[in-house]
XYZ file of C-alpha atoms in Angstrom:
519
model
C 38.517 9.027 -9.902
C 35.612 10.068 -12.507
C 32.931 7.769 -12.518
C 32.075 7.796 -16.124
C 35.411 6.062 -16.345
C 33.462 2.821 -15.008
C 32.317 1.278 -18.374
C 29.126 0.327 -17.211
C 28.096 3.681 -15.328
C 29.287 5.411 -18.897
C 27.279 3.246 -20.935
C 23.869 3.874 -18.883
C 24.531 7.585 -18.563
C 25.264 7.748 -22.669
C 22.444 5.334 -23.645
C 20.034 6.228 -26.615
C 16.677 6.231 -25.252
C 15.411 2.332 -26.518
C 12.707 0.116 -25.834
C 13.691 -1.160 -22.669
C 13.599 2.877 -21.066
C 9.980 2.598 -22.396
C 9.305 -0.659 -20.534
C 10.960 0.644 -17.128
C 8.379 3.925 -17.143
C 5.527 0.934 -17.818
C 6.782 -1.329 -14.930
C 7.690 1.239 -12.613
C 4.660 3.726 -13.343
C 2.012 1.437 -12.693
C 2.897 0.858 -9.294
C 2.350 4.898 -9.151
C -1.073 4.058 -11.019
C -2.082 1.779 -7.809
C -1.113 3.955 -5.569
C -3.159 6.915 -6.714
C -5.857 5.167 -7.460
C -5.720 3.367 -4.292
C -5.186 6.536 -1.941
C -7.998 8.781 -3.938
C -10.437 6.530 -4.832
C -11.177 6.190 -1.019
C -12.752 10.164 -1.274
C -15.342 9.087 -3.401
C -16.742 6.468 -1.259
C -16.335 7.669 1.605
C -19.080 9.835 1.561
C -21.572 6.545 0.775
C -19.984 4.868 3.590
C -21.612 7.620 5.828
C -24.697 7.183 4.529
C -24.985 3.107 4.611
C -23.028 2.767 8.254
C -23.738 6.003 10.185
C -27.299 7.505 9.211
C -29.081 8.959 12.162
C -32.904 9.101 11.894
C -33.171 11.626 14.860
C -30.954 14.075 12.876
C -33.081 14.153 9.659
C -30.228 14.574 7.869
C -28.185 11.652 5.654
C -25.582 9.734 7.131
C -22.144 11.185 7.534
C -19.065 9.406 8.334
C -18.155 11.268 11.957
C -15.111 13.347 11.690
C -12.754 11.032 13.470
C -13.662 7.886 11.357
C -13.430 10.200 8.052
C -9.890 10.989 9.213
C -8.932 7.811 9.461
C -10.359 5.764 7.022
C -8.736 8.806 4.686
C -5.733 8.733 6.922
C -4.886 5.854 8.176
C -3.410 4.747 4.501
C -1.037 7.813 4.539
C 0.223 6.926 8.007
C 0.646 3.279 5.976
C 3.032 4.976 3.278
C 5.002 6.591 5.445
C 5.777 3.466 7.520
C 6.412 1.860 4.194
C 8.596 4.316 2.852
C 11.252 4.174 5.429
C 11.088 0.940 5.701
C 11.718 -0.104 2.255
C 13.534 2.595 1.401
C 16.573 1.716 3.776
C 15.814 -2.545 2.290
C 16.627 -1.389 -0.999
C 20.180 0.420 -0.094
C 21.015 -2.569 1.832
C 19.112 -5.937 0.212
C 19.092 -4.187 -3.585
C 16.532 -2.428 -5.602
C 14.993 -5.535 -7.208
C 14.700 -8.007 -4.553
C 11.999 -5.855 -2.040
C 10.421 -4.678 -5.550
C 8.240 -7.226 -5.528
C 7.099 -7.517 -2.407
C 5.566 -4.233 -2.540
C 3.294 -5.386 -5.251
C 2.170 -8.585 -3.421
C 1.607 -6.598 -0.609
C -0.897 -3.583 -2.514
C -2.366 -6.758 -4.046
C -3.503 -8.606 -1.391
C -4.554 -5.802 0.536
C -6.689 -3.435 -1.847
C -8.596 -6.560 -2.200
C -9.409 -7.265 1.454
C -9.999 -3.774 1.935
C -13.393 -4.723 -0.217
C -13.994 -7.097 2.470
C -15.698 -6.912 6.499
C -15.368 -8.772 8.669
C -18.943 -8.552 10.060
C -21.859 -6.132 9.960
C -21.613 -3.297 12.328
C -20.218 -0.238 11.422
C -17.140 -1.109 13.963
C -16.717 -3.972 11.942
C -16.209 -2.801 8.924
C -14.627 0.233 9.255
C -12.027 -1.956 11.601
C -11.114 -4.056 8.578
C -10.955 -1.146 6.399
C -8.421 0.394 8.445
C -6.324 -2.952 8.953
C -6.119 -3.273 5.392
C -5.386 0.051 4.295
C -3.127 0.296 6.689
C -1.178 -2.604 4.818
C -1.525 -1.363 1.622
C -0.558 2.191 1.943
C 2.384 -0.080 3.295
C 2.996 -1.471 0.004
C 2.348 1.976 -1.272
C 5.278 3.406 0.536
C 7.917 1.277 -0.941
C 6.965 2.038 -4.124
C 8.042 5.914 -3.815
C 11.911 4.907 -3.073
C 11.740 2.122 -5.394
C 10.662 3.320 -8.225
C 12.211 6.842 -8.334
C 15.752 5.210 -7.308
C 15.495 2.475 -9.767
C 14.246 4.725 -12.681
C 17.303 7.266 -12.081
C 19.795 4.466 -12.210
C 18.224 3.182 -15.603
C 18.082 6.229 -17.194
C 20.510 7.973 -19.249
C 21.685 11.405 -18.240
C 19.921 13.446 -20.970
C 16.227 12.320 -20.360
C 16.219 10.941 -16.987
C 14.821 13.682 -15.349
C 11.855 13.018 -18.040
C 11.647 9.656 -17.520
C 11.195 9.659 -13.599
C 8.717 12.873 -14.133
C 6.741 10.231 -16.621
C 6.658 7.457 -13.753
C 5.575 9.686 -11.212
C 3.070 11.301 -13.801
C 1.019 7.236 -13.813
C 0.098 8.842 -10.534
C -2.316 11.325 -12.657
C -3.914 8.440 -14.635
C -4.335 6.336 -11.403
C -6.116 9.262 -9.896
C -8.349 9.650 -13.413
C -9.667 6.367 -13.397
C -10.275 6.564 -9.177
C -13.097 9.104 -10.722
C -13.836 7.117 -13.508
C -13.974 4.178 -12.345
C -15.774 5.186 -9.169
C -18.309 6.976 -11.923
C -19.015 3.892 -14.065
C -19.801 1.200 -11.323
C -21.875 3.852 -9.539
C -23.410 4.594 -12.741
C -24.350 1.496 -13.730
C -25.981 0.599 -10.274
C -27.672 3.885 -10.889
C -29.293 2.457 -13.793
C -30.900 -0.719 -12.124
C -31.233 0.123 -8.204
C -31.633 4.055 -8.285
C -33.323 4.815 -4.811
C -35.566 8.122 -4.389
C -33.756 11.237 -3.400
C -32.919 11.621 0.847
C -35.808 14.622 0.997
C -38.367 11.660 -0.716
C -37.161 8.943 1.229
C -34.772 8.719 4.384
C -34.764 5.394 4.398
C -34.757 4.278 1.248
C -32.557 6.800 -0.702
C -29.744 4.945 0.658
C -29.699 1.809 -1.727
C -29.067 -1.377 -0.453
C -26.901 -2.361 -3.246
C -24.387 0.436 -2.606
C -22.656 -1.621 -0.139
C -21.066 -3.270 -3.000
C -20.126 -0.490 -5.030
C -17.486 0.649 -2.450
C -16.477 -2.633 -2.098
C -15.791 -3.455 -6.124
C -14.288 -0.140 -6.497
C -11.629 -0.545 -4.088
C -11.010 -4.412 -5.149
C -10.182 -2.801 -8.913
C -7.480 -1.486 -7.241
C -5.921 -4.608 -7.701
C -5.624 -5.348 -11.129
C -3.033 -3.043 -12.658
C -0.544 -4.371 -9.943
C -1.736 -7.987 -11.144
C -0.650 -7.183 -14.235
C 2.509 -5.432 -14.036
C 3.905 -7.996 -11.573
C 5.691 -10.853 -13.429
C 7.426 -8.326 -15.733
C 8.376 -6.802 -12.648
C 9.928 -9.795 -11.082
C 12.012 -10.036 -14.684
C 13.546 -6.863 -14.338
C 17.359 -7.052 -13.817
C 19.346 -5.267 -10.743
C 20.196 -1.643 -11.436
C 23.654 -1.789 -13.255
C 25.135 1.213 -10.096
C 23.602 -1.354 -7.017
C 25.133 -4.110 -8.741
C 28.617 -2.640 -9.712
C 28.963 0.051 -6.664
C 27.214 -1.450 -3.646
C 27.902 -5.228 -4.501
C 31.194 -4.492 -6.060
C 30.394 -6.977 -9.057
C 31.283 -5.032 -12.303
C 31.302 -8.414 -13.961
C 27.696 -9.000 -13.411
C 26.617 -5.061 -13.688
C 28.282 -5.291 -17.544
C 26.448 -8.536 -18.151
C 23.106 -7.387 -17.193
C 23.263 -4.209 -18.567
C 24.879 -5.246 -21.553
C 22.213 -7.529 -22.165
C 19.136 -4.807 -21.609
C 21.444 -2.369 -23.646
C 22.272 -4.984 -26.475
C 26.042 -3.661 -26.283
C 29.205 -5.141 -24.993
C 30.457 -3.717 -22.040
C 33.669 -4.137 -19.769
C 33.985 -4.902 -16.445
C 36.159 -2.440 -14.838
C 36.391 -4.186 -11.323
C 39.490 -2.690 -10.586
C 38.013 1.020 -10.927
C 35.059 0.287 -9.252
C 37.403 -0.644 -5.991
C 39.105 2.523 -6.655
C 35.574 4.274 -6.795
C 34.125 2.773 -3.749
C 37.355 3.799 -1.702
C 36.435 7.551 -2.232
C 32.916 6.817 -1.019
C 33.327 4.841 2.064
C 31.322 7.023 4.324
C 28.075 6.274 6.480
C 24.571 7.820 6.077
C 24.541 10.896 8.775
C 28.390 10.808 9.413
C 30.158 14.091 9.474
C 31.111 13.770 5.475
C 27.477 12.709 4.257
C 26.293 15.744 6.121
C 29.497 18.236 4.421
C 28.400 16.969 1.290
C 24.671 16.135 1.560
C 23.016 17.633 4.454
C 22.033 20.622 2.755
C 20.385 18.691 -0.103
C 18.628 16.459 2.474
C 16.999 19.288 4.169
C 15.863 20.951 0.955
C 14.165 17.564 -0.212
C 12.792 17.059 2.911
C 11.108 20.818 3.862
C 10.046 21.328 0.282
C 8.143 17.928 -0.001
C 6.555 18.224 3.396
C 5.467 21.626 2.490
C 3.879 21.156 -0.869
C 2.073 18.156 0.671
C 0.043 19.937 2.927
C -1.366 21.860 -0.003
C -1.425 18.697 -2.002
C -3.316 16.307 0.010
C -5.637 18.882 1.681
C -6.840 19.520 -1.806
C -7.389 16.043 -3.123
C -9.162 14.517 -0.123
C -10.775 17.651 0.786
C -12.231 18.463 -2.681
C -15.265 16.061 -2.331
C -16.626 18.796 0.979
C -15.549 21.941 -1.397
C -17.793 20.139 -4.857
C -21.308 21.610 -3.124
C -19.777 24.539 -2.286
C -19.085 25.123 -5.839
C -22.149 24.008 -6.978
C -20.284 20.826 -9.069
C -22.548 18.204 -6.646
C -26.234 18.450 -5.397
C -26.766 19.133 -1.428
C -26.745 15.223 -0.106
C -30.397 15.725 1.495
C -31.529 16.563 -2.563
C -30.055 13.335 -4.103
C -29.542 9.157 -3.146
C -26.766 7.776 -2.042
C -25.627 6.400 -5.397
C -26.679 9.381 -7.424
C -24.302 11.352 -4.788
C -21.362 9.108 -4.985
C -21.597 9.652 -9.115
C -21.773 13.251 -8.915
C -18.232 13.602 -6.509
C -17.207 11.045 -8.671
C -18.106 13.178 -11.674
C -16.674 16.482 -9.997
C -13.251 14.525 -9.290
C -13.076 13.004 -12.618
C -13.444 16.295 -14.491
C -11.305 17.848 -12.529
C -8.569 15.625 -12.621
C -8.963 15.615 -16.573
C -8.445 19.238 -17.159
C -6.642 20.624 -14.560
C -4.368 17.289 -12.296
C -3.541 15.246 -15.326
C -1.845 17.983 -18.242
C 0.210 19.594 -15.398
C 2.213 16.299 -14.863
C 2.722 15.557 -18.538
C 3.942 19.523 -18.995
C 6.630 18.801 -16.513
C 7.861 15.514 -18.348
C 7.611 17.580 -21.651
C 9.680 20.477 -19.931
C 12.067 19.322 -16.784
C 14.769 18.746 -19.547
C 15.060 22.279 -20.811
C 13.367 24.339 -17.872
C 15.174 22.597 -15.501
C 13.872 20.802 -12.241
C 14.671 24.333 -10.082
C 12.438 26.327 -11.413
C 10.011 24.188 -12.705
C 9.448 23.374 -8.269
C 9.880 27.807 -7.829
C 7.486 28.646 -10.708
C 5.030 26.028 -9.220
C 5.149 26.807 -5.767
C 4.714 30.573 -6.131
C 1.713 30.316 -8.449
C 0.141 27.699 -6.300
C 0.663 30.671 -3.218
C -0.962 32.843 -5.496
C -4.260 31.038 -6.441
C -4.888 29.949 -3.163
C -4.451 33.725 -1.811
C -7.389 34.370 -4.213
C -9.651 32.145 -2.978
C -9.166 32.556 0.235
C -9.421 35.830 0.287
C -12.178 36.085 -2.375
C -14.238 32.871 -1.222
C -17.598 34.200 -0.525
C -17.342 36.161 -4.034
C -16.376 33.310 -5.986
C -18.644 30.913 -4.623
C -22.023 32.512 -5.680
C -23.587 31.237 -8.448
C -22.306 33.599 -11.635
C -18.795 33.489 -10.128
C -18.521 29.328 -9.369
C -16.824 28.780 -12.752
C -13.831 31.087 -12.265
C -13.803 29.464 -8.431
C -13.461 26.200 -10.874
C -11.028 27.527 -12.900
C -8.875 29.139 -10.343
C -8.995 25.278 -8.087
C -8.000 23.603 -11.532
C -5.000 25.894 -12.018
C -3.916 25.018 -8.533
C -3.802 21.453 -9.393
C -1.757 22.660 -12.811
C 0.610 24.281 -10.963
C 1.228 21.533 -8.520
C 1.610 18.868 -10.942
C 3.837 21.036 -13.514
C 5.561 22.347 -10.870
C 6.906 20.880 -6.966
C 4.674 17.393 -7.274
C 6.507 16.287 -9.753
C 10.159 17.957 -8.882
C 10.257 16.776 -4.826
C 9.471 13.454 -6.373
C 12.538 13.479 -8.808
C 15.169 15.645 -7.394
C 15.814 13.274 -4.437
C 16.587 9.960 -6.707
C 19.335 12.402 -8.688
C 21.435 14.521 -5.741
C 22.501 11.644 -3.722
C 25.033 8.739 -3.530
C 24.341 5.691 -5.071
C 24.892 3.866 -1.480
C 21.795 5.986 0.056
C 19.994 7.238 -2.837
C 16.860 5.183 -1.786
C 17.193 5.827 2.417
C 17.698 9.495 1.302
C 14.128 9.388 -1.146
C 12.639 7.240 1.943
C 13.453 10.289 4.098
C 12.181 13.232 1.806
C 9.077 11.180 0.265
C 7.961 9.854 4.113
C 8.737 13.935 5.206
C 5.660 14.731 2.360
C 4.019 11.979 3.500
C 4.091 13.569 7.170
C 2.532 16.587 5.490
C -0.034 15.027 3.936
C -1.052 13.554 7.688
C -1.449 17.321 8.256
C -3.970 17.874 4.856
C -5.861 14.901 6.176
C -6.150 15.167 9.657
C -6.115 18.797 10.488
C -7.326 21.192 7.229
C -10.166 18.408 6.668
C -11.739 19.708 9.859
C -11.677 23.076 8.329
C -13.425 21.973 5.139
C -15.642 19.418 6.205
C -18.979 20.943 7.488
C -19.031 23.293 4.365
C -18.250 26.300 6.660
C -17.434 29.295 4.938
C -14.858 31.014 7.004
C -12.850 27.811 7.904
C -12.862 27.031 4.174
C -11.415 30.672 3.865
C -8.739 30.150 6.970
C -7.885 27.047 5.228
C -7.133 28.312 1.792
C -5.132 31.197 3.514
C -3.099 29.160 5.377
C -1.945 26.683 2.313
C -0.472 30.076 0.599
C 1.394 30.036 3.372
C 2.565 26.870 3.382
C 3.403 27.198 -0.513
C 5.262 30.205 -0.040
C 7.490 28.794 2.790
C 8.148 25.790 -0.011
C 9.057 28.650 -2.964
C 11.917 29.463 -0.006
C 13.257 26.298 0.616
C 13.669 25.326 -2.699
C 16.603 27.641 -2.592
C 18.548 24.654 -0.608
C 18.622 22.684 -3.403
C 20.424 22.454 -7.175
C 19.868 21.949 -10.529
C 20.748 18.721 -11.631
C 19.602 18.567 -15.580
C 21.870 17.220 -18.178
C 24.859 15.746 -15.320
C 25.721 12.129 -14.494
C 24.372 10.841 -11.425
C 27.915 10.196 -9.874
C 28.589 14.128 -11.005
C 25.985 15.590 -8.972
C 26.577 13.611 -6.381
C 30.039 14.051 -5.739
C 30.813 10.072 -5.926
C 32.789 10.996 -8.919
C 35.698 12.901 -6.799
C 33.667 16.109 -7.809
C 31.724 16.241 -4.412
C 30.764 19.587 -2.764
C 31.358 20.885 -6.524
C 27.925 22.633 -6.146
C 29.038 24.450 -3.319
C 32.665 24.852 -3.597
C 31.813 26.967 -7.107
C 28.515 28.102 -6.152
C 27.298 26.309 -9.013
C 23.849 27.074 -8.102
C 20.896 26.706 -10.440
């Protein structure tokens, strides 16, 4: 029983790329925006919430959040989004795609603004409710991964799709763009009317008062692009495959569709029955792991790897700035002036080398292919960070700290136009329609337990500046990198197929295996 026999399925997969695709990226996307901005802009203040809560006059030195606290005001969000992730991934495989949509948004709403709030004055206090509500929205976060990806793929039509859920996850780029820039402006302008001296000129009083706000508004922004994507959100129809396959309503599924299309399509109810029959099997029964299993572990592994490297990078890259000489030493500037140079540091290199490398990959996934977009990425990745590591105390004197620059940029490149993007996408195209968001749930909260990894254990490598931890640490994501270039050998290409193809819920199933149709 072919799928694209179903009218409705046909019509989605065969679809001219219109208006409404555009709209979907938007809607989708700028939950991605939040989240980034949400989970990065926390590195740039995070430093200045050492400074105000935990500063030491005994130690002569500024205030610096102690390493347990930094983990988990850093982590404690990520431990959020996985939670979130499994949770809504299996409510949207068994409530529908559009109904726990917009919950997530309600939830990242309400919380990135009360994570601008304390309750009370000591630094208990406030880092309590910081944690509480981060918590909460890395939450909301979460359910945004399976969401999004899974209702994107089921949009889209078979010849761009792989493009168009590479462009949502690529809002994830601009969200972490404006964390620097907007973390750069506010600090900026408070720079301009409450600049305190610098620490070595002033212990006391190069830690501005006014500061305490800064952190505060710059998390609260975190808000407003979920504010404003939510009603449009809410009018978004049910995917036409939950609809037709899970709910077994082809009436409705033609109807909606039709209607976002602007074609007429039938309703095929008796071929969807037929369909369903050939599908009737249970998440982790003996037939989804014949035909699945394989897949599962290959989105899984390769996400979890790549995270390690991924997160370790972004939340440790405020500790490696000095280091490179992109930031002052904190005793040599204020509190403020420090937050706007990591701010600075972040924002520049987010520009040049985090933000093209997503775009490249939706430019390229449709003719490179997702396969070796991921093994081209991962392997180059190995190899820059086996340079540094090895090379660290060459590249970070003062003549050489430009081609350290240049070499941390690339690794960004290569993650972003390479297995960022591609563990993000691949899992909302090789599975069934019935557990296509459980199965993204699994691999994105499996990356998600990698990132715990980056945050809790290679920040304690990176975060006193030492050299040869910083050089242990580099070594050991090459490694990690390298293990994901082998893993990505468990999954397959899926450019240019219908959904129902490459999954098998077409009566093709195994089909990857059976011919070693291999990428």
């Amino acid at each position: 029983m072919a799928s694209n026999n179903i009218s409705v399925l046909n019509a989605l997969d065969n679809a001219r790329t219109q208006w409404y695709h555009v709209t979907a990226i938007i809607i989708a996307g700028m939950g991605f925006f939040t989240d980034a901005y949400d989970l990065f802009c926390i590195s740039t203040v995070s430093k200045l919430l050492g400074r105000l809560y935990y500063y030491n006059p005994s130690t002569g030195k500024p205030g610096k959040l102690p390493h347990s606290i930094n983990n988990l005001v850093i982590g404690v969000a990520l431990v959020g989004t996985l939670t979130g992730q499994l949770v809504f991934g299996f409510l949207g495989d068994k409530l529908g795609r559009k109904k726990v949509y917009g919950l997530t948004l309600i939830l990242m709403i309400i919380c990135a603004i009360c994570s601008g709030l304390s309750f009370g004055y000591s630094p208990k206090a406030v880092m309590g409710t910081l944690c509480f509500f981060r918590f909460w929205l890395g939450f909301g976060i979460g359910g945004d991964y399976p969401l999004s990806a899974t209702i994107m793929s089921e949009y889209a039509n078979k010849k761009t799709r792989g493009a168009f859920i590479a462009a949502v996850f690529a809002m994830q780029g601009v969200g972490i763009i404006f964390a620097g820039l907007v973390s750069l402006i506010v600090s900026k302008l408070f720079l301009v009317y409450y600049a305190g001296p610098a620490f070595n000129d002033g212990h006391v009083f190069s830690t501005e008062p006014e500061a305490d706000y800064v952190w505060r508004i710059v998390l609260m922004l975190g808000a407003l692009p979920a504010l404003l994507t939510f009603y449009w959100r809410m009018k978004m129809p049910e995917t036409g495959r939950y609809t037709a396959i899970i709910e077994g309503n082809a009436k409705q599924a033609a109807a909606d569709m039709g209607r976002v299309l602007d074609i007429e399509i039938q309703a095929d109810g008796d071929k969807v029955a037929q369909f369903n029959a050939g599908n009737d099997y249970k998440l982790f029964s003996h037939e989804f792991v014949r035909r699945h299993g394989r897949h599962l572990i290959g989105t899984m592994t390769t996400w979890f790897l790549l995270d390690i490297a991924f997160y370790s990078q972004n939340l440790t890259q405020k500790d490696i700035f000095p280091t490179m000489g992109l930031t002052n030493k904190a005793e040599n500037v204020s509190a403020l002036r420090e937050m706007f140079e990591t701010s600075r540091a972040m924002f520049v290199i987010a520009l040049l080398g985090t933000f093209p490398g997503y775009w490249f990959t939706v430019a390229f996934i449709e003719h490179i292919g997702r396969f070796y977009i991921q093994l081209v990425g991962f392997f180059m990745m190995s190899v820059f960070m086996l340079i540094m590591g090895l090379k660290y105390e060459y590249l970070r004197t003062e003549e050489h700290k430009w081609t350290f620059a240049a070499l941390y940029g690339l690794t960004f490149f290569f993650a972003n136009f390479g297995p960022n993007s591609t563990t993000f996408v691949l899992p909302a195209e090789l599975f069934p329609t019935r557990v296509r968001s459980t199965c993204h749930a699994f691999s994105a909260a499996s990356g998600k337990a990698g990132a715990m990894i980056g945050a809790f254990a290679i920040q304690n490598y990176t975060q006193d500046g030492n050299v040869h931890k910083i050089k242990k640490a580099m070594i050991l994501l090459a490694c990690t990198n390298l293990m994901g270039f082998f893993c990505t050998f468990l999954v397959t290409e899926t450019k240019g197929r219908s959904l129902e193809e490459i999954s098998g819920e077409d009566g093709g199933y195994a089909e990857a295996e059976m011919t070693g149709k291999k990428p």
